[in-house]
Short mmCIF file of C-alpha atoms in Angstrom, two decimals:
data_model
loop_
_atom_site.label_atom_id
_atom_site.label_comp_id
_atom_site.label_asym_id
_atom_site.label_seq_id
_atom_site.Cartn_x
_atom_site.Cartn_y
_atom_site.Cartn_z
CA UNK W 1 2.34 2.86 -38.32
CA UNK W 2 5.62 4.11 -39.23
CA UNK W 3 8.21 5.06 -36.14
CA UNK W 4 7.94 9.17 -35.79
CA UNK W 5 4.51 9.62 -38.17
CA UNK W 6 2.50 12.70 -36.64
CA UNK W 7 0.29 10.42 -35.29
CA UNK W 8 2.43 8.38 -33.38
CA UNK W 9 4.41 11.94 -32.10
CA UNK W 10 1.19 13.44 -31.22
CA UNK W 11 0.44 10.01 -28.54
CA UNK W 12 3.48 10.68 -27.34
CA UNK W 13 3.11 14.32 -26.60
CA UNK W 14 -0.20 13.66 -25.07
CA UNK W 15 1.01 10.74 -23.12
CA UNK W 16 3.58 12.64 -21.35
CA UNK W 17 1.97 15.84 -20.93
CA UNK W 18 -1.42 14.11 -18.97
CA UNK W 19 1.52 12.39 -17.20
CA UNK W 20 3.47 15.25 -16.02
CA UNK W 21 -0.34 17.02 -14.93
CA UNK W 22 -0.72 13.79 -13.08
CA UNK W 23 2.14 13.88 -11.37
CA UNK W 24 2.53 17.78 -10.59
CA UNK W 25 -1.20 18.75 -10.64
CA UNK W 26 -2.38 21.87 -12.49
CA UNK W 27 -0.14 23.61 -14.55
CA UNK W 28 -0.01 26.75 -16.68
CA UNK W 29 1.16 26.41 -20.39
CA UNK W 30 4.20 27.47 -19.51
CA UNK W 31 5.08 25.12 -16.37
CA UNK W 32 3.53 22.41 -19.14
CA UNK W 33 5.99 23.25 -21.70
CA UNK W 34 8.96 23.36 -19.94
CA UNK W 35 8.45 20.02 -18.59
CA UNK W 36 7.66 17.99 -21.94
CA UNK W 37 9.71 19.90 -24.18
CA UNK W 38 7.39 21.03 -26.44
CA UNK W 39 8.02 24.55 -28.00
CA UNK W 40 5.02 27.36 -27.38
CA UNK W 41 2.69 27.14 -30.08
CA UNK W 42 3.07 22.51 -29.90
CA UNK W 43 2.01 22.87 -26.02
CA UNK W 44 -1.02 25.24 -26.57
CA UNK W 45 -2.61 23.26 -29.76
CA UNK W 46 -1.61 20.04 -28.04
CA UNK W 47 -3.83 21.51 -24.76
CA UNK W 48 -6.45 22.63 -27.18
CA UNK W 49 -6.46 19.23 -28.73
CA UNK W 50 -6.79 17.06 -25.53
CA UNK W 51 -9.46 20.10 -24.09
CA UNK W 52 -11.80 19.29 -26.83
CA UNK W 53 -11.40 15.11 -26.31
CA UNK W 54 -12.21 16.04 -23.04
CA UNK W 55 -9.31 14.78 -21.64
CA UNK W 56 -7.89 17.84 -19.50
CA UNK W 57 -9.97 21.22 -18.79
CA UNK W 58 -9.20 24.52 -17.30
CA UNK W 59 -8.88 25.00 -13.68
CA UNK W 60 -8.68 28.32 -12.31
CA UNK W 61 -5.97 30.70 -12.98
CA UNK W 62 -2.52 31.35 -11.26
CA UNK W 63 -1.43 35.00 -10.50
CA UNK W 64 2.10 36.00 -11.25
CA UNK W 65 3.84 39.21 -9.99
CA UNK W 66 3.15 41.97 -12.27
CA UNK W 67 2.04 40.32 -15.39
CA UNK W 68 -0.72 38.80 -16.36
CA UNK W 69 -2.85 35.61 -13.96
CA UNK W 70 -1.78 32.47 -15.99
CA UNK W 71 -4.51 30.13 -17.17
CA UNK W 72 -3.84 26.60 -15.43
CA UNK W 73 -4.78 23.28 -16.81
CA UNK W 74 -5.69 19.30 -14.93
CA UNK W 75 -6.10 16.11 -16.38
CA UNK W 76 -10.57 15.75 -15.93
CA UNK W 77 -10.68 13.50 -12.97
CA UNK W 78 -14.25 13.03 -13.73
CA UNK W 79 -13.01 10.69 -17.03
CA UNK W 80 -13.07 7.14 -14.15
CA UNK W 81 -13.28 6.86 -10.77
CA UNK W 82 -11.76 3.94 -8.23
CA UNK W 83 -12.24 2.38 -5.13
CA UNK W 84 -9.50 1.94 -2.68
CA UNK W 85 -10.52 -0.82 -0.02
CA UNK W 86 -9.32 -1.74 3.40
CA UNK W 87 -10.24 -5.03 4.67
CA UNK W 88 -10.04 -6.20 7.96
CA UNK W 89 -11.61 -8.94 10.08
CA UNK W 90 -13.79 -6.27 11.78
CA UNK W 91 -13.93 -3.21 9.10
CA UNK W 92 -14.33 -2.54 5.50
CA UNK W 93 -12.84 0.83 5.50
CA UNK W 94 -13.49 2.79 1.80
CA UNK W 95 -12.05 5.63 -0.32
CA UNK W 96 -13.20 6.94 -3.73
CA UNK W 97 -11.27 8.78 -6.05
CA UNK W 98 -11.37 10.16 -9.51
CA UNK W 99 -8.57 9.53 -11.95
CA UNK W 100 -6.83 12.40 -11.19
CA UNK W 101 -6.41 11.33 -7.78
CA UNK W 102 -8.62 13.48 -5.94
CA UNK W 103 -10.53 11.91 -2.83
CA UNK W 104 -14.14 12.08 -3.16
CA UNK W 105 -15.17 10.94 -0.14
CA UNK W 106 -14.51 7.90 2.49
CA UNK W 107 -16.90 5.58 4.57
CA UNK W 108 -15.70 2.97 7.02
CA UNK W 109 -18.30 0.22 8.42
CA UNK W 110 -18.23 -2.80 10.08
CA UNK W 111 -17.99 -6.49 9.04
CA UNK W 112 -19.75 -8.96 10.29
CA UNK W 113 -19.02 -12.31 10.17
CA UNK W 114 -21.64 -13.99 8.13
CA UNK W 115 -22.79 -12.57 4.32
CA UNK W 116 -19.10 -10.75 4.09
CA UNK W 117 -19.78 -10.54 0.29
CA UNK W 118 -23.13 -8.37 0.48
CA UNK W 119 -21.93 -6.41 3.16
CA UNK W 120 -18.66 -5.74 1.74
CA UNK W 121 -20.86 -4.48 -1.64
CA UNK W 122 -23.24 -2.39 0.88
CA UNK W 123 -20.04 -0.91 2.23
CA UNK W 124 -18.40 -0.04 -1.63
CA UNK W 125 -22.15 1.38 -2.82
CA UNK W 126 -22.70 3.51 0.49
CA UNK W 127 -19.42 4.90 -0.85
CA UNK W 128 -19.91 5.57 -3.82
CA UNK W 129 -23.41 7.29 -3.20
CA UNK W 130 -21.80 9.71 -1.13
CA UNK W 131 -19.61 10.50 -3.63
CA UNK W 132 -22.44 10.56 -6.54
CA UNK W 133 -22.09 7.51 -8.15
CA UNK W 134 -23.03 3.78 -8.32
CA UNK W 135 -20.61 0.83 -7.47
CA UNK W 136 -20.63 -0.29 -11.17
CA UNK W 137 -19.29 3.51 -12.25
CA UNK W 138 -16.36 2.51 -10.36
CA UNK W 139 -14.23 1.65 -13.17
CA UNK W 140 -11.85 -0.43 -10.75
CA UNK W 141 -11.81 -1.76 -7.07
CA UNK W 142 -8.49 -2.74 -5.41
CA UNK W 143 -9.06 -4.29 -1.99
CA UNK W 144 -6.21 -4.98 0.36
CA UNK W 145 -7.01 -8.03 2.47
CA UNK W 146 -4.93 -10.06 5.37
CA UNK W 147 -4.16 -13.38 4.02
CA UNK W 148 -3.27 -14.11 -0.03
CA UNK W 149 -5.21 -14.91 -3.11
CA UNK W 150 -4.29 -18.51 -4.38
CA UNK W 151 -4.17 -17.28 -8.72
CA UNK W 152 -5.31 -20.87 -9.20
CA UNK W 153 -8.67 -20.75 -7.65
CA UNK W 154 -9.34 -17.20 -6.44
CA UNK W 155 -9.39 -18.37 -3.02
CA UNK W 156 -8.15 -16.49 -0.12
CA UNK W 157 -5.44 -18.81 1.78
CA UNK W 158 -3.30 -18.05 4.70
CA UNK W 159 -6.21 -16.02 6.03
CA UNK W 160 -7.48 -18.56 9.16
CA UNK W 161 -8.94 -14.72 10.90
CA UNK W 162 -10.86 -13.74 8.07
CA UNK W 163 -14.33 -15.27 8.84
CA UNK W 164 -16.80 -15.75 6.16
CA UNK W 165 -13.84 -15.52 3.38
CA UNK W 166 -13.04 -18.84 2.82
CA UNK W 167 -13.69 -21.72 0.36
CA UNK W 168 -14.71 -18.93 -3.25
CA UNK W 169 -13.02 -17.37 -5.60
CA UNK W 170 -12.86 -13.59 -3.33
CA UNK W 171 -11.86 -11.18 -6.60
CA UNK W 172 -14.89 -12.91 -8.90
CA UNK W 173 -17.61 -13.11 -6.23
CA UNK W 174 -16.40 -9.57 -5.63
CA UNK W 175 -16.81 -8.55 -9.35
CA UNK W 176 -19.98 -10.02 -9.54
CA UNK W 177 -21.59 -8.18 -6.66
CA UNK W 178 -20.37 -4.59 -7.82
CA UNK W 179 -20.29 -5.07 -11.79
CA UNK W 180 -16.83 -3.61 -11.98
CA UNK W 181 -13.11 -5.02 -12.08
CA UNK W 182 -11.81 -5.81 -8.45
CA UNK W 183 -8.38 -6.70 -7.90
CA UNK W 184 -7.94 -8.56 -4.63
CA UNK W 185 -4.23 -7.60 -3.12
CA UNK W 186 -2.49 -8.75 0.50
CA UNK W 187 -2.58 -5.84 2.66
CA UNK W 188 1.34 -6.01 3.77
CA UNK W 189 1.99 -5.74 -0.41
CA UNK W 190 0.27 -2.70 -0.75
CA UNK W 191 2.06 -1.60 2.13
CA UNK W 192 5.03 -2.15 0.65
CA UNK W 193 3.85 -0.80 -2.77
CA UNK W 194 3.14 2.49 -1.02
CA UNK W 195 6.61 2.42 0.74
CA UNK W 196 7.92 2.13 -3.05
CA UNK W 197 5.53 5.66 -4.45
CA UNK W 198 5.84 8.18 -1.70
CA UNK W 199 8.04 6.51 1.26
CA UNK W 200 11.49 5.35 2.42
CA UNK W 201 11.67 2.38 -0.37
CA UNK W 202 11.84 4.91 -3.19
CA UNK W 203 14.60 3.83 -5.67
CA UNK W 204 15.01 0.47 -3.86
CA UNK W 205 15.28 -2.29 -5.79
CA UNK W 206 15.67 -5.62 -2.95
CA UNK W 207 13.65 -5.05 0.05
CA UNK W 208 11.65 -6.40 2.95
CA UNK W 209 8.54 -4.84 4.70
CA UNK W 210 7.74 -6.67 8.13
CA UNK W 211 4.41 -5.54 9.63
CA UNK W 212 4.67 -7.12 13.77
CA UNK W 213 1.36 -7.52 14.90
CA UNK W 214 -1.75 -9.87 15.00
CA UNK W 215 -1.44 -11.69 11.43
CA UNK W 216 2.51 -11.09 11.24
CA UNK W 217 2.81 -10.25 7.26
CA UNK W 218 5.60 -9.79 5.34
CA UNK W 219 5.69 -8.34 1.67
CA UNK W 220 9.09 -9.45 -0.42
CA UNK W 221 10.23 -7.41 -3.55
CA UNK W 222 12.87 -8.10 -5.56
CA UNK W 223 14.47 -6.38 -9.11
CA UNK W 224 11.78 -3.90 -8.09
CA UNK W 225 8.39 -6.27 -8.34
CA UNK W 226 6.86 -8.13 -5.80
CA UNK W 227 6.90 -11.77 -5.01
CA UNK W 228 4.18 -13.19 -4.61
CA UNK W 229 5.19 -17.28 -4.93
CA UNK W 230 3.38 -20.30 -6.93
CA UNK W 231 0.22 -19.81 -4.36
CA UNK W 232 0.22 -16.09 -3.55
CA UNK W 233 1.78 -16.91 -0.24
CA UNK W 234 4.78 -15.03 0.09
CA UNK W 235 5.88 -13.25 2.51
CA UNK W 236 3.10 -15.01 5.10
CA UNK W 237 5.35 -15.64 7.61
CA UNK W 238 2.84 -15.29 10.69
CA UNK W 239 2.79 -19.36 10.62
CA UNK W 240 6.96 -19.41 10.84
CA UNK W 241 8.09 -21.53 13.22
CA UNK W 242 10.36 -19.71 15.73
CA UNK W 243 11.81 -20.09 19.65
CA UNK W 244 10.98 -17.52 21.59
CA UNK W 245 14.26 -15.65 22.58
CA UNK W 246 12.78 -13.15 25.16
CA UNK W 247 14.64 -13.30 28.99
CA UNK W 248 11.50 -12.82 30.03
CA UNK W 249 9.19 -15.81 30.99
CA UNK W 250 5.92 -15.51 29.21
CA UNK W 251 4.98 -19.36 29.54
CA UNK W 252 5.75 -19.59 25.93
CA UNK W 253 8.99 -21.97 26.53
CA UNK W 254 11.85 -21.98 25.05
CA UNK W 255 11.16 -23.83 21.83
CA UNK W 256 8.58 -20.94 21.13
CA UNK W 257 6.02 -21.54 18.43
CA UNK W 258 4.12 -19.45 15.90
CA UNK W 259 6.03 -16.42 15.22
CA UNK W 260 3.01 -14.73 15.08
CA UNK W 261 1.48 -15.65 18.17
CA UNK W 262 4.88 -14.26 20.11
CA UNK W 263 4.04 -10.75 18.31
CA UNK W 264 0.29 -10.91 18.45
CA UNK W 265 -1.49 -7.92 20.41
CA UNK W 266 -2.36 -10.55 23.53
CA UNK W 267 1.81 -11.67 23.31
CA UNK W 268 2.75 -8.01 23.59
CA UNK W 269 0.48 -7.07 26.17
CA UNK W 270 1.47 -10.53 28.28
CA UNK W 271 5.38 -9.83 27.53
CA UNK W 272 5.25 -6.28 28.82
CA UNK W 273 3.57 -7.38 32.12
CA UNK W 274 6.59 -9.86 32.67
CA UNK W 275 8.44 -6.91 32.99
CA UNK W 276 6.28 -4.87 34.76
CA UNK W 277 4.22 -2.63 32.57
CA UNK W 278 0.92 -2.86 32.56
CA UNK W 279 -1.21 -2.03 29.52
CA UNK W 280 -4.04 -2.43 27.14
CA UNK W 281 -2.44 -3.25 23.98
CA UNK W 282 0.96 -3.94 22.60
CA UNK W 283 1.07 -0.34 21.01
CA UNK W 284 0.16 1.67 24.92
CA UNK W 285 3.08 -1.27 25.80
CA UNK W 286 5.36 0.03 23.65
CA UNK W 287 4.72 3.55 24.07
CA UNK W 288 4.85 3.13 28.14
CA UNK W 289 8.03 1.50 27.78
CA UNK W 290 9.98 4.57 26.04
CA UNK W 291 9.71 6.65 29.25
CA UNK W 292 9.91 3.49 31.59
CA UNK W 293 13.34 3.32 32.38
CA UNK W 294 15.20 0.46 32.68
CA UNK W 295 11.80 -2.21 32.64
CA UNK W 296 10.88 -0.37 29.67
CA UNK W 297 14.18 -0.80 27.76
CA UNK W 298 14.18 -4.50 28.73
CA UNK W 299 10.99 -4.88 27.45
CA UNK W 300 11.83 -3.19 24.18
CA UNK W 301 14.82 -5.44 24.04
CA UNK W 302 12.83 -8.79 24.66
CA UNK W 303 10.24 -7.74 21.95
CA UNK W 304 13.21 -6.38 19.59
CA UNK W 305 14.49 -10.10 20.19
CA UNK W 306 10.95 -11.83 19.10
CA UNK W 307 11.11 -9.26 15.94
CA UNK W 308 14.49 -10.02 14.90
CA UNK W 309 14.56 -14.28 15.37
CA UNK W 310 11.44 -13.85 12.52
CA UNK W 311 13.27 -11.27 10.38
CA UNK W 312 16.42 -13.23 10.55
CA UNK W 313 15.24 -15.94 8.55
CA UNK W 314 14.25 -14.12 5.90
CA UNK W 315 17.43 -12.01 5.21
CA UNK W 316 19.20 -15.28 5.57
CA UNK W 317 17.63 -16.30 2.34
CA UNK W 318 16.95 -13.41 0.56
CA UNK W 319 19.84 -10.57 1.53
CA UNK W 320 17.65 -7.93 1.03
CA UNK W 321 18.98 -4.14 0.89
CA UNK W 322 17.02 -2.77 3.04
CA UNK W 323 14.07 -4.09 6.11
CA UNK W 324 11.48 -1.89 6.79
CA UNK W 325 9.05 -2.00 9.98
CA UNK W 326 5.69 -0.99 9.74
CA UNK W 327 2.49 -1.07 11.83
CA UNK W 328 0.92 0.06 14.97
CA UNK W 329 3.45 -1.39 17.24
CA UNK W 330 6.61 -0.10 14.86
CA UNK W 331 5.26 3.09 14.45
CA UNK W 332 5.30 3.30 18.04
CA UNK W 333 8.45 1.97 19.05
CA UNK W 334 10.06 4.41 16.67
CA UNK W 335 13.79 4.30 15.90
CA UNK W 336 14.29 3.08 19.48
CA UNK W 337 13.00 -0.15 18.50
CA UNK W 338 14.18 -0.55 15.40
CA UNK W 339 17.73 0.33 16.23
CA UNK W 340 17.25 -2.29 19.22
CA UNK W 341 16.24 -4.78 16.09
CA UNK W 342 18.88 -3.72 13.82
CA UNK W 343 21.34 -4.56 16.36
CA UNK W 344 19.71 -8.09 17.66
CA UNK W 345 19.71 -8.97 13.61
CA UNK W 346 23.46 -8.32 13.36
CA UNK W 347 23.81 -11.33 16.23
CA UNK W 348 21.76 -13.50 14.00
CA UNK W 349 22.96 -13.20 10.46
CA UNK W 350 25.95 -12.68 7.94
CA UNK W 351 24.46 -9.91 5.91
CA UNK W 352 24.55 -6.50 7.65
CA UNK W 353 20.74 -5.43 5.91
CA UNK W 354 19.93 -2.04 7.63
CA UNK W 355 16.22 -1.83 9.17
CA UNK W 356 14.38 1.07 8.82
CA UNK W 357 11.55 2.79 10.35
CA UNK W 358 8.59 2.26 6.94
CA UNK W 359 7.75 6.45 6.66
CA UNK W 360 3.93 6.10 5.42
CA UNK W 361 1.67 6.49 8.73
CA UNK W 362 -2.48 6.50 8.65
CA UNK W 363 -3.92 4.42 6.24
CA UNK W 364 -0.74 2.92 4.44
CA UNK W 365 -3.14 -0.09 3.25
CA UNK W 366 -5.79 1.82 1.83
CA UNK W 367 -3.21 4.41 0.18
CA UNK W 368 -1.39 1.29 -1.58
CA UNK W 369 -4.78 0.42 -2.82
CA UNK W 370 -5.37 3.41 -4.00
CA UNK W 371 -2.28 3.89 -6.12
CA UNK W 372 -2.82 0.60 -7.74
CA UNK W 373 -7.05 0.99 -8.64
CA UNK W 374 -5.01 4.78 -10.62
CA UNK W 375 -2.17 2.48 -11.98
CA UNK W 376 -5.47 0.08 -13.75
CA UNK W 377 -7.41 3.09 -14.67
CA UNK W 378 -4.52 5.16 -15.66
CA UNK W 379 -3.42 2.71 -18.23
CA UNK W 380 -6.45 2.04 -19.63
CA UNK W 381 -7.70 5.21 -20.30
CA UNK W 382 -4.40 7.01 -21.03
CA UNK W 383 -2.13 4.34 -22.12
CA UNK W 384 0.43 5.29 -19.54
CA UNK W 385 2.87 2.39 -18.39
CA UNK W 386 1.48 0.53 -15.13
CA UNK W 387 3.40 0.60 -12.16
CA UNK W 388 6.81 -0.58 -12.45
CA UNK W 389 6.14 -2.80 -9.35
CA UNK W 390 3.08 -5.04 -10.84
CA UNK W 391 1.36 -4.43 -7.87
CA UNK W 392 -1.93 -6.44 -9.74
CA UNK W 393 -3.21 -9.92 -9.40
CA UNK W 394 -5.41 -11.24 -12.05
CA UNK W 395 -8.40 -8.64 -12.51
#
């Protein structure tokens, strides 16, 4: 095909005007054409061209002023649908979408730990029932899991809390039992992925998303893509060893251990009593200790400590532009605690990295799943690039 044939124009056109109704959502003519450049009479034969492949329809109409109630156009979400999955030791936690991005419909139930595989797939088709379809319509599954797939053998490593996951290949057996493509992605990585689409890592190129809690996880991207290491294990710093540099005594000792098991919910909960604050978890510790006063503050300072002798280590190496914090226990420690870890890191290491709150809340997991099953889909029906952040293992 020769460079600027009709043919290869009209792609091109079409390409970018399903992308730009992506990205904005329904769009008059008008709104169309000023966004892809296309003169009056290009933008209504190119809508009545991808209309008739069934590619976009019309949606509604938009009123305007005086004149007359624009016609608006969408890209037909009913073209694929995807599966955006949350797993966690106790919960398989599900959303459906079509390819325009639209949730369908969600369904959350619980894992047990024997027969993960068939429960997982009664989970995924419960799901997709609801939303009027069968798990093999899907036309992808992206599953963020604790833990890492090993690209060698499938096999989910670094994952010792995950019973009933280990020892197959997790993305085939998963393929096999719902007849569709499932791509099998760390949970902190999509995190971090979503971070990249819609939060405060947009435009940053080197950067570090720490998620303290039970299963301390780290996702790494640099030049814009993430790292994900010969085995799929970067970034799984939970096993790190570390001395515990709280002033409280916790019975830990000085040489520490784990760093995940000084951040783990029962650490939290057992570091916050040392100072006098009694609660349930480590997030109610956290939150009590904003309005505690000075045993608050000290607690927040001992647990700012624990974060930033973990997060040291890793801007030592890597000099990252930016660490973000994410998580139940971030989320509710605010800025307060990540100013208090911004200025324990500064006592630890040469580079000055600033550490930031990470701005997506609710279901960050599940939404980085989601974007990547749209970023398959997307370029496979539409031939639009894929993410720029190759959020995808093998599929």
């Amino acid at each position: 095909m020769r460079a600027g044939s009709p043919r290869l124009l009209r792609e091109i056109n079409d390409r970018a005007a399903v992308e730009a109704l992506l990205r904005n959502g329904p769009l008059t003519r008008s709104e169309l054409e000023g966004l892809i450049g296309l003169s009056k009479p290009a933008t209504a034969q190119l809508l009545t061209r991808l209309e008739t492949e069934g590619t976009v329809l019309r949606t509604g109409l938009r009123g305007g002023g005086r004149g007359p109630r624009a016609q608006l156009w969408a890209v037909n979400g009913a073209l694929a649908h995807v599966a955006a999955v949350d797993l966690t030791p106790d919960a398989v936690d599900v959303a459906i979408a079509d390819i325009s991005g639209a949730l369908l419909t969600e369904h959350c139930a619980p894992m047990p730990r024997t027969g993960v595989v068939e429960a997982f797939r009664a989970a995924v088709a419960k799901a997709a029932s609801q939303a009027g379809l069968t798990p093999d319509a899907l036309r992808h599954v992206v599953v963020g899991s604790p833990g890492a797939v090993d690209p060698a053998d499938g096999g989910l490593d670094y994952a010792p809390h995950m019973p009933g996951w280990e020892g197959f290949d997790v993305p085939g057996a998963l393929r096999e039992a719902l007849g569709t493509g499932v791509t099998v992605e760390n949970d902190v990585n999509l995190v971090a992925l979503e971070e990249m689409v819609a939060g405060r890592a947009v435009g940053v190129r080197n950067f570090v998303l720490v998620w303290p809690a039970d299963a301390v996880g780290a996702a790494v991207v640099v030049n814009g893509v993430l790292l994900r290491g010969a085995t799929g294990g970067a970034g799984e710093i939970d096993a790190m060893r570390v001395p515990d540099p709280a002033n409280a005594e916790t019975g830990t000792g000085r040489r520490g251990g784990r760093y995940g098991d000084l951040l783990d919910n029962a650490a939290v909960v057992k570091l916050a009593r040392a100072h006098g604050l009694s609660a349930r978890s480590g997030e109610a510790a956290v939150r009590k200790a904003l309005g505690a006063g000075t045993p608050g503050r000290e607690f927040l300072v001992d647990l700012a400590r624990r974060i930033a002798t973990g997060v040291a280590n890793v801007v030592a190496v890597l000099d990252p532009e930016l660490v973000l914090l994410s998580g139940d226990i971030a989320q509710a420690g605010g800025t307060a605690l990540v100013d208090l870890v911004s200025a324990e890191l500064r006592t630890l290491v040469v580079p000055r990295t600033a550490v930031r709150l990470a701005m997506v809340t609710g279901k960050p997991v599940r939404s980085g799943a989601l974007h990547s099953a749209l970023s398959v889909v997307r370029e496979e029906v539409f031939g639009l690039p894929a993410a720029t952040t190759e959020p995808f293992g093998p599929r």
